[in-house]
PDB file of C-alpha atoms in Angstrom:
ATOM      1  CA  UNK A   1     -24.641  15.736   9.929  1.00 37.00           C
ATOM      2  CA  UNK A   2     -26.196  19.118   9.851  1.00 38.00           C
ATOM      3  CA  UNK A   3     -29.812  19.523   8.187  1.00 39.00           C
ATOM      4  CA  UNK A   4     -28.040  21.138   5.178  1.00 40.00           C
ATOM      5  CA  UNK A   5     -25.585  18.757   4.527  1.00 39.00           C
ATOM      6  CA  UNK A   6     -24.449  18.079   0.913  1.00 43.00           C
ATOM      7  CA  UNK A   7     -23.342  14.457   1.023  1.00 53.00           C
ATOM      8  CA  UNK A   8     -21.052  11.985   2.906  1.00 77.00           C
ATOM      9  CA  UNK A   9     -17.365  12.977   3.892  1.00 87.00           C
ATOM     10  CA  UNK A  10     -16.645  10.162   1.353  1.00 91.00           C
ATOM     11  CA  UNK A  11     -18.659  12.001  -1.187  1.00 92.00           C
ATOM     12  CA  UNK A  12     -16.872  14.997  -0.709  1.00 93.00           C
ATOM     13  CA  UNK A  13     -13.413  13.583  -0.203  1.00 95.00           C
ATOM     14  CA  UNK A  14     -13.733  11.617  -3.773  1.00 96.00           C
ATOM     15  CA  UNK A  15     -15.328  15.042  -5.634  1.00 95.00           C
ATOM     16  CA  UNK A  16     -11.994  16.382  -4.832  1.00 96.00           C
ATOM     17  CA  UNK A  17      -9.938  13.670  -5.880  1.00 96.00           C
ATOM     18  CA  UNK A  18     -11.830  14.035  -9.358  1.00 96.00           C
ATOM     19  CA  UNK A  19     -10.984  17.323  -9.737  1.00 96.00           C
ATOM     20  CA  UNK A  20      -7.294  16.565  -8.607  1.00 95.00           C
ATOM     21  CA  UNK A  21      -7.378  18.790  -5.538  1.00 96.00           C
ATOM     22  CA  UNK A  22      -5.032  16.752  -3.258  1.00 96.00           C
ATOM     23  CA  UNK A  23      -3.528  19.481  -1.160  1.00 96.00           C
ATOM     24  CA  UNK A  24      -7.497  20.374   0.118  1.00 96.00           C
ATOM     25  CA  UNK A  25      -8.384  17.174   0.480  1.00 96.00           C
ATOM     26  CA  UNK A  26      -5.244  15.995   2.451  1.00 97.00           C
ATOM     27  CA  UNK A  27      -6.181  18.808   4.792  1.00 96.00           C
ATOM     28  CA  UNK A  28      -9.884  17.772   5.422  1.00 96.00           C
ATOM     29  CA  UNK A  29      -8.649  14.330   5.775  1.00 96.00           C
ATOM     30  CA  UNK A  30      -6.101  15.250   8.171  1.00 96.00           C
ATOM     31  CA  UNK A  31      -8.752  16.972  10.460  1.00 95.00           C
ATOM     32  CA  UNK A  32     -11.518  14.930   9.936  1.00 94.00           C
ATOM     33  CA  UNK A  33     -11.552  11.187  11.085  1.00 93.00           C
ATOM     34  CA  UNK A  34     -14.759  10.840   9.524  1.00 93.00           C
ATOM     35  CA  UNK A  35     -12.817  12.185   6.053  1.00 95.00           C
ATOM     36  CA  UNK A  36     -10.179  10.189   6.771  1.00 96.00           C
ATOM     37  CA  UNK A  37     -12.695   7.127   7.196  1.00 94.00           C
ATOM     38  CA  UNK A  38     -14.102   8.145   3.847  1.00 95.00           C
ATOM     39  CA  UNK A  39     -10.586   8.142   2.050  1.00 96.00           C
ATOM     40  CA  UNK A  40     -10.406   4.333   3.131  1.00 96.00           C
ATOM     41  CA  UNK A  41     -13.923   3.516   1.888  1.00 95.00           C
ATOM     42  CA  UNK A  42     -12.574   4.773  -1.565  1.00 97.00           C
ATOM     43  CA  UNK A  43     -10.440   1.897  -1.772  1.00 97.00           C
ATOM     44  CA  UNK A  44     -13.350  -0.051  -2.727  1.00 96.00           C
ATOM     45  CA  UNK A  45     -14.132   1.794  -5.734  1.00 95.00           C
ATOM     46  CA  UNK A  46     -14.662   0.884  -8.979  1.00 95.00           C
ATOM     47  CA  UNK A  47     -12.511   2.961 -10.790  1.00 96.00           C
ATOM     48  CA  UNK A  48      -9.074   2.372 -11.266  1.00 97.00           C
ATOM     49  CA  UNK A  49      -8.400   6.263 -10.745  1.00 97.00           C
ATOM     50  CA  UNK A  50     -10.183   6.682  -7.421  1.00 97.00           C
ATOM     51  CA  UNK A  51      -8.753   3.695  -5.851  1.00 97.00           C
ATOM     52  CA  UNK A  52      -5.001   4.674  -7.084  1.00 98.00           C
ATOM     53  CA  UNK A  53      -6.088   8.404  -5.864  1.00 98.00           C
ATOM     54  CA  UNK A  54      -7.176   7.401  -2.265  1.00 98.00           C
ATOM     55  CA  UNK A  55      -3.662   4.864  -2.051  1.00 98.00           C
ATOM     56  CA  UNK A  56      -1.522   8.458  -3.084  1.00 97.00           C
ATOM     57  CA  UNK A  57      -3.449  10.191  -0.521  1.00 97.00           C
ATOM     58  CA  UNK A  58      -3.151   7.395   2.761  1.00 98.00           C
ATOM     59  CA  UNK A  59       0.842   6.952   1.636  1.00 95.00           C
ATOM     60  CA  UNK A  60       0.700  11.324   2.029  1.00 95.00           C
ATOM     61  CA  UNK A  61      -1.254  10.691   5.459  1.00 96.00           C
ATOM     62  CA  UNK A  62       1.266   7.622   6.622  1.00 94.00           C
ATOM     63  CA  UNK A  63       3.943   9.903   6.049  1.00 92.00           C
ATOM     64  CA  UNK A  64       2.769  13.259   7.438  1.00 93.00           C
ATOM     65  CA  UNK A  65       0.445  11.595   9.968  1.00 94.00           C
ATOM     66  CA  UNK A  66       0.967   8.381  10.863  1.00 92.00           C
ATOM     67  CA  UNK A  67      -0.580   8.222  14.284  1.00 94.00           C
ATOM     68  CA  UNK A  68      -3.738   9.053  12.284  1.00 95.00           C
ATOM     69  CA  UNK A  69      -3.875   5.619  10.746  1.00 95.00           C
ATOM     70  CA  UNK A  70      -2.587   3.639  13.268  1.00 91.00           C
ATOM     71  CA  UNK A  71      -5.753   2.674  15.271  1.00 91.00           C
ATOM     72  CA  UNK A  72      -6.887   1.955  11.175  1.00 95.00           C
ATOM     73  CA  UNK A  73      -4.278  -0.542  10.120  1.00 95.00           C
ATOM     74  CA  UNK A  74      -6.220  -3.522  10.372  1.00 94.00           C
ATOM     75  CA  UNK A  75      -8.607  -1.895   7.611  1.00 93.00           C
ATOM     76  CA  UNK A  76      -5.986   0.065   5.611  1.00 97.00           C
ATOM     77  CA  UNK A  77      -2.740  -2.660   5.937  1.00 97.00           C
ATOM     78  CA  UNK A  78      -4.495  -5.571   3.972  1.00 97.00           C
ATOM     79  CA  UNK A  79      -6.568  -3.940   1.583  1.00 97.00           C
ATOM     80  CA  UNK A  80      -2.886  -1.992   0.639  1.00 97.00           C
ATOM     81  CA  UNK A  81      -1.586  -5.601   0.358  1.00 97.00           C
ATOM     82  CA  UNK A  82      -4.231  -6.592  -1.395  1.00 97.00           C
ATOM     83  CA  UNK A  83      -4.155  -3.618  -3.961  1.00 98.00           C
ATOM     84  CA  UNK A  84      -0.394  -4.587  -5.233  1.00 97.00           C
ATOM     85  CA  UNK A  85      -2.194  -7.586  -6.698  1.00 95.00           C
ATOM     86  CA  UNK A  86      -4.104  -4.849  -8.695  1.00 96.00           C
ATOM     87  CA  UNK A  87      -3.861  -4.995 -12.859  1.00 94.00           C
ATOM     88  CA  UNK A  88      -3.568  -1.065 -13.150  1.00 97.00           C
ATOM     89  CA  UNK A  89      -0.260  -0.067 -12.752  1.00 96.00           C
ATOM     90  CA  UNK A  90      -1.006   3.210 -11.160  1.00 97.00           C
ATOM     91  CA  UNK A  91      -3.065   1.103  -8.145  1.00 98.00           C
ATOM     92  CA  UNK A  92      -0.329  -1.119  -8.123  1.00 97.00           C
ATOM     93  CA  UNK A  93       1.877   1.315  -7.401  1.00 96.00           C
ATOM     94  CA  UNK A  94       0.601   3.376  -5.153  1.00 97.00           C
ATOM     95  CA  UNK A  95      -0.675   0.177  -3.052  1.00 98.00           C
ATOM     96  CA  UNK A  96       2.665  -1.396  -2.832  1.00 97.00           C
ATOM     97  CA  UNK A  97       3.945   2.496  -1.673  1.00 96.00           C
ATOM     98  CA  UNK A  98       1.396   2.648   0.767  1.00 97.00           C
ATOM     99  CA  UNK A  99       2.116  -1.418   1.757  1.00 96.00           C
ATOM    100  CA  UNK A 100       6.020  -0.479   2.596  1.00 94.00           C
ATOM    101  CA  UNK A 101       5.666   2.552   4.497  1.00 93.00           C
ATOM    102  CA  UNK A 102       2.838   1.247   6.647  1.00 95.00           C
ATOM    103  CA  UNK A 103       5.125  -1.834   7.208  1.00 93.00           C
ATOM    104  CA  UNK A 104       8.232   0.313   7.650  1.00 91.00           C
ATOM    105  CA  UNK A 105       6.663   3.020   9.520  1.00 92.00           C
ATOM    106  CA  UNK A 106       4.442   0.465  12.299  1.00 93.00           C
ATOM    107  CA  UNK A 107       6.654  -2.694  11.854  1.00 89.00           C
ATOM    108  CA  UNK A 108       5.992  -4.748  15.054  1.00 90.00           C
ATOM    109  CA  UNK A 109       1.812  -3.761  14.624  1.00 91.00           C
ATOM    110  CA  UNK A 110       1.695  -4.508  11.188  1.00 92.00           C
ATOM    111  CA  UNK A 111       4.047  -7.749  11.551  1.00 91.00           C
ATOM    112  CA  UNK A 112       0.865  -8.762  13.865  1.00 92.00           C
ATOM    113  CA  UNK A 113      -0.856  -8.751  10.611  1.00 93.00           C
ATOM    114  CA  UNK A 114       0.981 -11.103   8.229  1.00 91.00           C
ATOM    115  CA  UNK A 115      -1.521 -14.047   8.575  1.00 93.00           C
ATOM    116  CA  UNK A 116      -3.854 -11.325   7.049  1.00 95.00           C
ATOM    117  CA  UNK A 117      -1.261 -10.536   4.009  1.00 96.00           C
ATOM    118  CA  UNK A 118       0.110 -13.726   4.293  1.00 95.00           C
ATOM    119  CA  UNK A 119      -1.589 -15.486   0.974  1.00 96.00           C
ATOM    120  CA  UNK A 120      -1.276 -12.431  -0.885  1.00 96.00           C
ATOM    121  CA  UNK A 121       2.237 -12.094  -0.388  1.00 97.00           C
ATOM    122  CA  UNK A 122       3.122 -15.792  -1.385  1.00 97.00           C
ATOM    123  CA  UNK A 123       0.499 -15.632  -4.466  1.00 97.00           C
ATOM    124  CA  UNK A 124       2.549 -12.494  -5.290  1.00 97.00           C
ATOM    125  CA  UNK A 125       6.051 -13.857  -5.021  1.00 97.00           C
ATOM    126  CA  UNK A 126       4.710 -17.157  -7.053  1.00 97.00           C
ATOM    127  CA  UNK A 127       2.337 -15.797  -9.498  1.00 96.00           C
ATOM    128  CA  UNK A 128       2.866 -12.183 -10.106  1.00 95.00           C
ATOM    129  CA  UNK A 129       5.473 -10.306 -12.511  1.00 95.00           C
ATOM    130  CA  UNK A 130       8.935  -9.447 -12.067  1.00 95.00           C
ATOM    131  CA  UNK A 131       8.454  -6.298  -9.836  1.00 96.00           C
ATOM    132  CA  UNK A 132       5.214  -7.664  -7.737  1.00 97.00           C
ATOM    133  CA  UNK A 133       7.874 -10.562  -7.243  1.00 97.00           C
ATOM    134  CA  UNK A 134      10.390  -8.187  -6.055  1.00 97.00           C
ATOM    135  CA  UNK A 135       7.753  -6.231  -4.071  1.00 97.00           C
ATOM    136  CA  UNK A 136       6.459  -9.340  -2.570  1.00 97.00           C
ATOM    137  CA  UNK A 137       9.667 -10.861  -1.382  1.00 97.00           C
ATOM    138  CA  UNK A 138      10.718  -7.365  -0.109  1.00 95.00           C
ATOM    139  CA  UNK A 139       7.799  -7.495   2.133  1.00 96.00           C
ATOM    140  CA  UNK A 140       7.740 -11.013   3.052  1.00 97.00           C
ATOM    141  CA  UNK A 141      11.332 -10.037   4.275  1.00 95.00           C
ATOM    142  CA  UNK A 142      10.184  -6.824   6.498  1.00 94.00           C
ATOM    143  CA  UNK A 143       7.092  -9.110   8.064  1.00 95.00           C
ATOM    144  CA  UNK A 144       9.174 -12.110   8.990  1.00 94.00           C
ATOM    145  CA  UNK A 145       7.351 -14.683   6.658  1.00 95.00           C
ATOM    146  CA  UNK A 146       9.372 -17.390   7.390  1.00 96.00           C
ATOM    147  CA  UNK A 147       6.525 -19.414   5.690  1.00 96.00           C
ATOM    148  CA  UNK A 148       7.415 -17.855   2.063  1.00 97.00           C
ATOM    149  CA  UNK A 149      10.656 -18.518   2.349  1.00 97.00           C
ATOM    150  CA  UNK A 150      11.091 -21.442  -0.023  1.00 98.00           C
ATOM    151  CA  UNK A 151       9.264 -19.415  -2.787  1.00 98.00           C
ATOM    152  CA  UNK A 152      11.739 -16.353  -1.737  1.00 98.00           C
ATOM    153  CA  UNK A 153      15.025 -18.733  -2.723  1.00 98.00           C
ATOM    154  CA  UNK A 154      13.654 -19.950  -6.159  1.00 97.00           C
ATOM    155  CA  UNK A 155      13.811 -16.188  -7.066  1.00 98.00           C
ATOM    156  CA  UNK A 156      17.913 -15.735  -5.960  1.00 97.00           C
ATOM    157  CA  UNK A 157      19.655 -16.376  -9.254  1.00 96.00           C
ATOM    158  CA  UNK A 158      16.930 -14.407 -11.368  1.00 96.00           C
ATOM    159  CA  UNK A 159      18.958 -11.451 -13.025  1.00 97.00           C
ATOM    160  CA  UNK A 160      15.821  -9.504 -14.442  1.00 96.00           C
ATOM    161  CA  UNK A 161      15.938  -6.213 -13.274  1.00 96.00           C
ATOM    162  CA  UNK A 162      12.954  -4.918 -11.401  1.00 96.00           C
ATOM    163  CA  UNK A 163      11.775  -1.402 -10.646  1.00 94.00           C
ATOM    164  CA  UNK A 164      10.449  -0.906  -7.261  1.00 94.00           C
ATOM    165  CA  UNK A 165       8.586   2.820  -6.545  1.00 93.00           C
ATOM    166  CA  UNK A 166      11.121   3.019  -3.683  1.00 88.00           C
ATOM    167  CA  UNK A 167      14.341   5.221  -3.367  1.00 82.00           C
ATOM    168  CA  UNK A 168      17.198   3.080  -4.310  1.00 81.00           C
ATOM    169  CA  UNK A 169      14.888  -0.077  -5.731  1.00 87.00           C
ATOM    170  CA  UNK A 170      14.787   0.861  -9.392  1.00 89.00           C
ATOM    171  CA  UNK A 171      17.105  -1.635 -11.685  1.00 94.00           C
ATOM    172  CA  UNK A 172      17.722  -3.708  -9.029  1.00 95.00           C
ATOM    173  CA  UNK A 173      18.467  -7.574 -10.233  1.00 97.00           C
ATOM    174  CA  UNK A 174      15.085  -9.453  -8.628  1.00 97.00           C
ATOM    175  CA  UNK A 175      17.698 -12.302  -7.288  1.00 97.00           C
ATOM    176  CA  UNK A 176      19.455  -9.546  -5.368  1.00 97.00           C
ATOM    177  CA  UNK A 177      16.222  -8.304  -3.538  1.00 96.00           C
ATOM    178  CA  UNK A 178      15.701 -11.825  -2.909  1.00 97.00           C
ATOM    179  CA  UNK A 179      19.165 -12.744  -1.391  1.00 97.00           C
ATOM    180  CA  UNK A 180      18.139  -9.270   0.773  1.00 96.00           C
ATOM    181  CA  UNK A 181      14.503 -10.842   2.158  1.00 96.00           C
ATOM    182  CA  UNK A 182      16.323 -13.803   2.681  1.00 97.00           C
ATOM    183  CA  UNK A 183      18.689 -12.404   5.076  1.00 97.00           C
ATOM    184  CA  UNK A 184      15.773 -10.745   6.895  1.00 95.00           C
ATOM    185  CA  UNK A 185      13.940 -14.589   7.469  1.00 92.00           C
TER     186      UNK A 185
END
């Protein structure tokens, strides 16, 4: 850092998340590993906001990017995991978005992973609501947790729709998302 620096990259990368300047701060983020570095250390923040923020803005890097986080998913995958377990809705959200296109996007690298996501992803499919279920057994399915699978089958006949933050996975019976993981085991 220069003698006249004003702050961290984290500092600046979270002053433009507060003032809901996404576009500029995707950029910096995208050019600057130290940004981007910063962006993942704002998944330990307090606030709700910031945290659900910094998810929105890693799923926009995964998808525009995605070599950029690659050397970065043992830091970014979990946490993401971790995240859908989350009691706001908007980190919830944006973590299980994040969660499925890092799994989608770097299957075999992130499927290296699942004994890191692994208790999350069963506490999920056991204790969490209707669409963490559905979430949860959607992933379990894409890592090859055979391990979850006799928690997946208790969920088959549920009819309860669930809404995932996917295309296509909104309404969805939970028992048919189940039958769907199932398949994948």
């Amino acid at each position: 850092m220069g003698l006249f620096s004003f702050g961290s990259r984290r500092g600046k990368i979270k002053k433009l998340i507060e003032e809901e300047r996404f576009d500029e701060a995707l950029a910096i983020v995208i050019k600057d590993k130290k940004a981007l570095e910063g962006l993942i250390e704002l998944l330990d923040e307090s606030s709700p906001g910031i945290r659900g923020d910094a998810l929105l803005l890693l799923g926009m890097v995964a998808e525009r990017r995605g070599d950029l986080l690659e050397g970065r998913l043992r830091m970014v995958f979990p946490k993401a995991v971790a995240l859908t377990r989350d009691r706001n809705p908007y980190v919830q959200e944006n973590a299980m978005v994040l969660s499925y296109e890092l799994a989608r996007r770097f299957g075999e690298t992130v499927r290296a992973l699942r004994a890191e996501v692994s208790d999350d992803i069963i506490r999920a499919v056991v204790e969490g609501g209707r669409n963490l279920k559905g979430f949860a057994a959607l992933m379990a399915g894409q890592l090859g947790m055979t391990e979850a699978r006799p928690y997946i089958e208790e969920l088959v006949g549920v009819e309860d729709k669930v809404i995932l933050p996917f295309e296509g996975r909104k309404w969805v019976p939970l028992g048919e998302i189940a039958r769907e993981a199932l398949e994948k085991l």
